[in-house]
């Protein structure tokens, strides 16, 4: 499916024009409305006069087009606002719009099945008398309601929304989150609160990674062995799937299911080993990585099976798109099977990549036969792929550009992998239309539909997954919604910190789960000293954890590394201070002293906890780093350079302290090195 | 209903014998198992050898008598243990008991409808090889499972349970919590997590205060106007009531419904004004206090109505007991109604108390007719009350003793009002068999069935109610379960602090709601400085809040006083330190310095928040009190007495600082006065 050219190109141009003055305008707005905390930013936002008070008289009216989705959303808005403010509002909708605090005026019904063509635009005007939200469609109204809720704040007069006029619409029509539910099953409440969080930051595609080597997660009535033998009893019933789809639709979110094939199919093959490329039996995979089991492209029965399975699943999921995976086929079973080798020769398939293309060429028509368009990972891109297909790039903008040049649509996921524990700024700086895609023609660019963050859950559980997705997801959501030139990292972080707490009112658990996991680590004893250590740590990056231990599905993820947030706010703030050590000396010294002295209380606590013992060296090193920092400050104050030998010793020590221990990194180490460098140059 | 003499007296004697050596034994146990955290304490507990490890191999087996309630409980135990440890256990029950980590052996079915006669005893033996829980009944097994979960801790080797043998049984057969759901409606999830918390501390009666002036909270099919006109749409359907009853039964908890009459009936009279003692119309009361509207005892139609209503509700609630309230009738409508005055004369009723007795004498037979025994507040005690009735004393042990002497059974609630914001120690020291009841004969004492904590919710919402009930409820639960001589306040607090965090794993929200409410107050900004202030404050005590403002059902309960926990752990710890200022000087100085300096960050934050502005004087005074404390320390160190003028000034200042502001009290003020007193006497 190609994104309609008129809408895409027109939309992008309109945004470009508007966005030209965005930076200045935004500066003005931020100046006059200091607490304004919109994330993602809107392309057009003008500060108005005064402030709309939110008090016990708050009421919502729906005018214009009405449907249950809007009524549900208005009801949720009142509940959310009650949670934000603690004010017991009247639940009932106001019928007289002139008396309402917030009037929602929707023009018409949206699409029966939401697609990439859905109009998500809205206008929100807030005056001291009333807020008015107008939109062509219910989905636009949903987006505007989230904006309204985000703008509610508390100042010295009370709760309210600053006077403002916002014209808002997304830059990209496909803004998603992929959630893996195979490596660790994610029960329904996790899925539902994830959808709530997605809606809060205006995402519109929930990509549900439902099958992989470690589990088949959806009930099949046609092939019940899939869940019976492939899920450990941990799967969604078809009724639950429908519940999720309804829940998502109520929030303006499409649900795109993924059934990964021909690789990543061990769980499927545990149920139906006859479709493998090597003799079974198979059992559910318990380790992480890339595995050999693979469907057999040379077996006609495989396509018969897939036809029936895809048919059943295509009936269950109403979205236009059906994701067939296609990633990471290592081809080992194909190379080792003489029958398959013979088949390849007979069909003039030179290598396993060709064989995968053969497989795709036979599966894609099955998907289309059942009324769906195909989406797949980079690997599915091959000459015979129908132009309606979407290529999801986990490899980078290059393959996206290549797909676009060939006339395919695509979305970017490379750079948006939340499980790799990268800072929000790093994701924020990845743009679907930069790098290799920057040189595409405008027509080709219109084929880039957007992007999807990915949350693979080898190292996340239902308990911890929110701490891995949030708040960084909000930064990616802004990248995909807001104009291209909204990229001020400081502004992003300033708003992200507030948004992170606002997301508590949405029902996400990234803060509460983190606090709970620390309590567990200390055996229910006071956690303040552990919090202080934890606040300057981050988990190791990329795939470093996979090599660190022999992890399996049964490994408890209850260690400090499993609770530590992906990004240290304290270390980032400290780095800012250290940029000017003289000006910020008091603040730096206060922090360093606290970090240096923390180990006295912390280390005995850690020694009593089997789970924290591995982290004692980190506690010791944070303390020693802080002591080094304090010495460096003394040298800086002295106006004379620190002795070379001291500088050398510290550098060596800091080098050691920067190394991962217990799969954790000390994030203040680089700033301490900067202080040492400043001390070395002191007075010069 | 009288508590069977043999069981009660026998039980109490047996406990007395056992409990004699309890204090020493417990000391030994606590010495050898330092992390042991059982609350309520068991009458017989002996430390064993070694430790049972809890790891991924943990499995539960059920042997002996089986029923769904036990299977559900075993399933919940595994889930709870997973949450406590973060270890992904196998969900399935082990069929081979020899391979199980925990074997639960139940002898026989319990009562079909749980009553005060239910056997709740159990034995838990833990060795390094296995834990064995045996009990006569499923309810005993439920109690033992909570003990097992409480004993799980984390030491330097890992998760485990210390070797121990426990023979446990309750001192009193009626251990309850009354929850008011009328003043602020409490939705189903609040009720259910309250039941989870109750089960965790071995309570067995949920007293559901379902009607009052401010709301009728249960669906009547017979009289639907009750919910239509008396509830603002906030009521439990009969299906929901059944769900709660099942949920409670699954946890070994009885559900006793209360329909308060003849007073506290404004909401009922909003629906059926014809049964009032003065002409209507009536509308749901929005204020707090004692109000005039009252059923008309002189109107026969009232009894016809109550017969049908009680009949319907008696059919809905399976418990033996039916609570008819009876409290706080001010008699004003009766005095002002000439017809009623005439009726009183005709029936030789001298005063309104006599008229209430007349009412009771006519309502009690209706309750009995529908197969229930009556429970009511003190006021229902009158000569004609059947001996099967239970008197719930909100006035004190005196009326309980009087009831017992007359042959009634009774439970104590005076001293257990959680909404009065008293410290846990104060509730802990109230014993149903002390004071006026201490002189009863053993036979009379056996009529005292136990007690109930009461949570009236004028000043609590679904959001905050957990912070009002927990953890103090656990201290009262111990009073009602554990032997009379388990009353060491220091031991109670040591265990209460840990239990409070353990209750997080049960699903209670007292910590998360508190943290969330502080975030709201700071407009989602960092809360550390507010937490520090909050940690030394407590809400005003008793009924002081009612007079402080014109509160109604519509008043937002979103201020600092609404989130501050009822009891300041920090102030209690500080008072301990101040008891020996010389020995603890460093620790005292560290805290005082932090408190003194906190206002620099805090006060600007507060000034920007309309909700926190009223608390600025508290922040200023905590800082000034801390400064006084530091000066006092300096005088103490000097070895010379502080000057009289300084002592006088400080005393005057502290006197002012002890006064409530914004309905909050500074709890370190008395300790600062102690430091000033010590400074005044320094060197002498």
Short mmCIF file of C-alpha atoms in Angstrom, two decimals, chain A residues 245-519:
data_model
loop_
_atom_site.label_atom_id
_atom_site.label_comp_id
_atom_site.label_asym_id
_atom_site.label_seq_id
_atom_site.Cartn_x
_atom_site.Cartn_y
_atom_site.Cartn_z
CA UNK A 245 -8.25 -4.64 19.18
CA UNK A 246 -11.34 -2.86 20.53
CA UNK A 247 -9.30 -1.26 23.28
CA UNK A 248 -6.78 -0.03 20.75
CA UNK A 249 -9.41 1.24 18.33
CA UNK A 250 -11.03 3.17 21.17
CA UNK A 251 -7.68 4.94 21.48
CA UNK A 252 -7.05 5.51 17.77
CA UNK A 253 -4.48 2.74 17.51
CA UNK A 254 -4.22 0.09 14.82
CA UNK A 255 -3.15 -3.42 15.77
CA UNK A 256 -0.77 -5.08 13.33
CA UNK A 257 -0.08 -8.72 14.22
CA UNK A 258 3.24 -10.32 13.41
CA UNK A 259 3.71 -14.01 12.79
CA UNK A 260 7.40 -14.37 12.20
CA UNK A 261 8.45 -16.83 9.47
CA UNK A 262 10.24 -18.80 8.10
CA UNK A 263 12.76 -18.40 10.96
CA UNK A 264 11.95 -17.60 14.59
CA UNK A 265 9.50 -20.50 14.43
CA UNK A 266 10.77 -22.96 17.05
CA UNK A 267 7.58 -22.65 19.14
CA UNK A 268 5.43 -23.27 16.07
CA UNK A 269 7.56 -26.27 15.16
CA UNK A 270 7.22 -27.65 18.70
CA UNK A 271 3.55 -28.05 17.75
CA UNK A 272 3.96 -28.96 14.06
CA UNK A 273 7.47 -30.41 13.54
CA UNK A 274 6.46 -31.76 10.15
CA UNK A 275 6.87 -28.28 8.65
CA UNK A 276 10.48 -27.87 9.72
CA UNK A 277 13.53 -28.06 7.50
CA UNK A 278 15.09 -30.73 9.70
CA UNK A 279 13.56 -33.65 11.58
CA UNK A 280 12.05 -32.90 14.97
CA UNK A 281 10.92 -33.13 17.61
CA UNK A 282 11.23 -29.52 18.68
CA UNK A 283 10.57 -27.91 22.00
CA UNK A 284 10.05 -24.30 22.95
CA UNK A 285 13.37 -22.47 22.87
CA UNK A 286 14.53 -21.22 26.29
CA UNK A 287 17.61 -19.27 25.28
CA UNK A 288 18.03 -15.96 23.48
CA UNK A 289 19.64 -15.57 20.07
CA UNK A 290 19.23 -16.74 16.50
CA UNK A 291 18.33 -20.39 16.12
CA UNK A 292 18.29 -22.94 13.35
CA UNK A 293 14.69 -24.19 13.26
CA UNK A 294 13.01 -22.93 10.15
CA UNK A 295 9.99 -23.67 8.01
CA UNK A 296 10.71 -25.74 4.91
CA UNK A 297 10.21 -23.67 1.73
CA UNK A 298 10.56 -26.82 -0.34
CA UNK A 299 7.57 -28.52 1.23
CA UNK A 300 4.22 -27.74 -0.41
CA UNK A 301 2.41 -28.81 2.76
CA UNK A 302 3.96 -25.82 4.51
CA UNK A 303 2.07 -23.45 2.23
CA UNK A 304 -1.15 -25.36 2.69
CA UNK A 305 -0.70 -25.04 6.45
CA UNK A 306 0.21 -21.36 6.22
CA UNK A 307 -2.75 -20.68 3.97
CA UNK A 308 -5.13 -21.98 6.61
CA UNK A 309 -3.27 -20.35 9.50
CA UNK A 310 -2.95 -16.97 7.80
CA UNK A 311 -6.58 -17.22 6.81
CA UNK A 312 -7.66 -17.74 10.40
CA UNK A 313 -5.44 -14.97 11.75
CA UNK A 314 -6.34 -12.55 8.95
CA UNK A 315 -9.95 -12.99 10.00
CA UNK A 316 -9.12 -12.19 13.58
CA UNK A 317 -7.17 -8.99 12.99
CA UNK A 318 -9.05 -6.31 11.04
CA UNK A 319 -6.03 -4.16 10.11
CA UNK A 320 -5.06 -3.77 6.45
CA UNK A 321 -1.61 -5.10 7.20
CA UNK A 322 -0.30 -8.50 8.21
CA UNK A 323 3.29 -8.83 9.35
CA UNK A 324 5.13 -11.96 8.24
CA UNK A 325 8.45 -11.22 9.93
CA UNK A 326 11.17 -12.65 7.72
CA UNK A 327 14.17 -11.64 9.81
CA UNK A 328 17.30 -13.46 10.82
CA UNK A 329 17.07 -16.71 8.90
CA UNK A 330 20.47 -18.35 9.33
CA UNK A 331 19.80 -20.93 6.62
CA UNK A 332 21.59 -23.69 8.49
CA UNK A 333 18.77 -26.23 8.29
CA UNK A 334 18.45 -25.50 4.59
CA UNK A 335 22.14 -26.02 3.93
CA UNK A 336 22.19 -29.26 5.88
CA UNK A 337 19.18 -30.81 4.25
CA UNK A 338 20.07 -32.63 0.99
CA UNK A 339 16.45 -32.61 -0.16
CA UNK A 340 16.28 -28.85 0.22
CA UNK A 341 19.67 -28.45 -1.47
CA UNK A 342 18.34 -30.44 -4.38
CA UNK A 343 15.21 -28.34 -4.47
CA UNK A 344 17.32 -25.17 -4.63
CA UNK A 345 19.28 -26.54 -7.57
CA UNK A 346 16.11 -27.60 -9.34
CA UNK A 347 14.67 -24.11 -8.93
CA UNK A 348 17.90 -22.31 -9.73
CA UNK A 349 18.12 -20.79 -6.23
CA UNK A 350 21.78 -19.89 -5.72
CA UNK A 351 21.81 -19.41 -1.96
CA UNK A 352 19.64 -19.41 1.11
CA UNK A 353 18.69 -15.77 0.51
CA UNK A 354 17.22 -16.85 -2.81
CA UNK A 355 15.41 -19.65 -1.06
CA UNK A 356 13.93 -17.18 1.42
CA UNK A 357 12.81 -15.06 -1.52
CA UNK A 358 11.16 -18.16 -2.95
CA UNK A 359 9.41 -18.64 0.38
CA UNK A 360 8.27 -15.00 0.47
CA UNK A 361 7.02 -15.20 -3.09
CA UNK A 362 4.79 -18.05 -2.02
CA UNK A 363 3.63 -16.64 1.29
CA UNK A 364 2.88 -13.09 0.17
CA UNK A 365 0.11 -14.25 -2.22
CA UNK A 366 -1.47 -16.19 0.65
CA UNK A 367 -1.58 -13.01 2.73
CA UNK A 368 -3.05 -11.10 -0.18
CA UNK A 369 -5.54 -13.84 -0.88
CA UNK A 370 -6.88 -13.30 2.62
CA UNK A 371 -7.34 -9.61 1.95
CA UNK A 372 -4.25 -8.21 3.61
CA UNK A 373 -1.21 -6.24 2.59
CA UNK A 374 2.14 -7.56 3.66
CA UNK A 375 4.58 -5.97 6.03
CA UNK A 376 7.90 -7.61 6.78
CA UNK A 377 11.40 -6.91 8.00
CA UNK A 378 14.09 -5.78 5.53
CA UNK A 379 14.75 -9.31 4.39
CA UNK A 380 11.37 -9.66 2.69
CA UNK A 381 12.39 -7.07 0.10
CA UNK A 382 12.86 -9.01 -3.15
CA UNK A 383 12.02 -8.34 -6.77
CA UNK A 384 8.68 -10.14 -6.77
CA UNK A 385 7.33 -8.39 -3.69
CA UNK A 386 4.07 -6.59 -4.51
CA UNK A 387 4.33 -2.82 -4.35
CA UNK A 388 1.63 -2.71 -1.73
CA UNK A 389 4.06 -4.20 0.82
CA UNK A 390 5.66 -2.25 3.65
CA UNK A 391 9.30 -2.87 4.48
CA UNK A 392 10.14 -2.41 8.14
CA UNK A 393 13.79 -1.55 8.37
CA UNK A 394 15.70 -2.83 11.35
CA UNK A 395 18.95 -2.35 9.47
CA UNK A 396 18.84 1.39 8.80
CA UNK A 397 17.75 4.14 6.45
CA UNK A 398 19.76 2.55 3.63
CA UNK A 399 17.39 -0.35 3.08
CA UNK A 400 14.48 2.02 3.54
CA UNK A 401 15.86 4.25 0.78
CA UNK A 402 16.41 1.25 -1.44
CA UNK A 403 12.84 0.10 -0.90
CA UNK A 404 11.49 3.58 -1.60
CA UNK A 405 13.48 3.83 -4.83
CA UNK A 406 11.96 0.54 -5.91
CA UNK A 407 8.51 1.96 -5.21
CA UNK A 408 7.85 0.26 -1.87
CA UNK A 409 6.63 1.97 1.23
CA UNK A 410 8.66 1.60 4.39
CA UNK A 411 8.96 2.39 8.05
CA UNK A 412 12.08 2.85 10.12
CA UNK A 413 12.87 0.85 13.23
CA UNK A 414 16.66 0.95 13.16
CA UNK A 415 17.66 3.48 15.80
CA UNK A 416 14.45 3.00 17.73
CA UNK A 417 15.22 -0.21 19.63
CA UNK A 418 14.21 0.54 23.19
CA UNK A 419 15.72 -2.69 24.50
CA UNK A 420 19.23 -1.55 23.63
CA UNK A 421 19.18 0.91 26.57
CA UNK A 422 20.28 3.92 24.57
CA UNK A 423 19.57 7.45 25.80
CA UNK A 424 16.45 9.20 24.59
CA UNK A 425 18.59 11.79 22.80
CA UNK A 426 20.11 9.10 20.62
CA UNK A 427 16.72 7.86 19.45
CA UNK A 428 15.50 11.42 19.14
CA UNK A 429 18.23 12.23 16.66
CA UNK A 430 17.29 9.39 14.33
CA UNK A 431 14.99 10.63 11.60
CA UNK A 432 13.30 8.43 9.00
CA UNK A 433 14.15 11.07 6.41
CA UNK A 434 17.79 11.63 7.24
CA UNK A 435 20.86 9.71 6.21
CA UNK A 436 20.36 7.49 3.19
CA UNK A 437 16.74 8.62 2.79
CA UNK A 438 17.62 12.32 2.74
CA UNK A 439 18.48 12.22 -0.95
CA UNK A 440 15.24 10.65 -2.07
CA UNK A 441 12.98 12.62 -4.35
CA UNK A 442 9.88 14.11 -2.70
CA UNK A 443 7.83 11.41 -4.38
CA UNK A 444 10.11 8.71 -3.00
CA UNK A 445 10.10 10.33 0.43
CA UNK A 446 6.35 10.09 0.50
CA UNK A 447 6.88 6.31 0.60
CA UNK A 448 8.46 6.58 4.03
CA UNK A 449 5.40 6.21 6.22
CA UNK A 450 7.10 6.71 9.56
CA UNK A 451 8.64 4.44 12.11
CA UNK A 452 8.20 2.04 14.94
CA UNK A 453 10.03 1.71 18.20
CA UNK A 454 10.79 -1.90 19.06
CA UNK A 455 10.68 -3.47 22.47
CA UNK A 456 12.23 -6.92 22.44
CA UNK A 457 11.78 -8.53 25.81
CA UNK A 458 14.60 -10.98 26.40
CA UNK A 459 15.49 -8.76 29.36
CA UNK A 460 12.10 -7.41 30.34
CA UNK A 461 9.21 -8.96 32.23
CA UNK A 462 5.63 -7.83 32.82
CA UNK A 463 6.99 -6.21 35.96
CA UNK A 464 9.84 -4.28 34.37
CA UNK A 465 8.74 -3.69 30.79
CA UNK A 466 7.27 -0.26 31.49
CA UNK A 467 10.63 0.87 32.89
CA UNK A 468 12.18 -0.11 29.54
CA UNK A 469 9.61 1.53 27.27
CA UNK A 470 8.90 4.71 29.23
CA UNK A 471 9.60 7.57 29.16
CA UNK A 472 12.01 7.20 26.20
CA UNK A 473 9.16 6.11 23.93
CA UNK A 474 7.77 9.64 24.22
CA UNK A 475 10.89 11.09 22.59
CA UNK A 476 10.54 8.76 19.62
CA UNK A 477 6.84 9.57 19.44
CA UNK A 478 7.78 13.23 19.12
CA UNK A 479 10.24 12.45 16.34
CA UNK A 480 7.48 10.73 14.38
CA UNK A 481 4.71 13.24 15.06
CA UNK A 482 6.36 16.65 15.24
CA UNK A 483 7.91 18.69 12.44
CA UNK A 484 11.38 17.67 11.35
CA UNK A 485 12.97 20.77 12.87
CA UNK A 486 11.67 20.08 16.36
CA UNK A 487 14.95 18.65 17.56
CA UNK A 488 16.24 20.67 20.45
CA UNK A 489 17.57 18.00 22.79
CA UNK A 490 17.49 20.20 25.88
CA UNK A 491 13.88 21.11 25.26
CA UNK A 492 13.09 17.46 24.68
CA UNK A 493 14.64 16.39 27.99
CA UNK A 494 13.01 19.24 29.90
CA UNK A 495 9.62 18.11 28.66
CA UNK A 496 10.44 14.40 28.88
CA UNK A 497 11.10 14.58 32.62
CA UNK A 498 7.68 16.14 33.22
CA UNK A 499 5.99 13.87 30.69
CA UNK A 500 7.46 10.88 32.49
CA UNK A 501 5.57 11.85 35.64
CA UNK A 502 2.46 12.80 33.71
CA UNK A 503 2.47 9.24 32.35
CA UNK A 504 1.94 8.03 35.92
CA UNK A 505 -1.54 9.49 35.68
CA UNK A 506 -2.05 7.46 32.51
CA UNK A 507 -1.50 4.31 34.56
CA UNK A 508 2.00 3.34 33.47
CA UNK A 509 4.17 1.70 36.09
CA UNK A 510 7.69 2.74 35.19
CA UNK A 511 8.11 4.65 38.45
CA UNK A 512 6.20 2.38 40.78
CA UNK A 513 7.80 -0.81 39.41
CA UNK A 514 11.25 0.68 39.77
CA UNK A 515 10.60 1.65 43.39
CA UNK A 516 9.13 -1.77 44.12
CA UNK A 517 12.09 -3.64 42.61
CA UNK A 518 14.51 -1.64 44.75
CA UNK A 519 12.51 -2.55 47.86
#
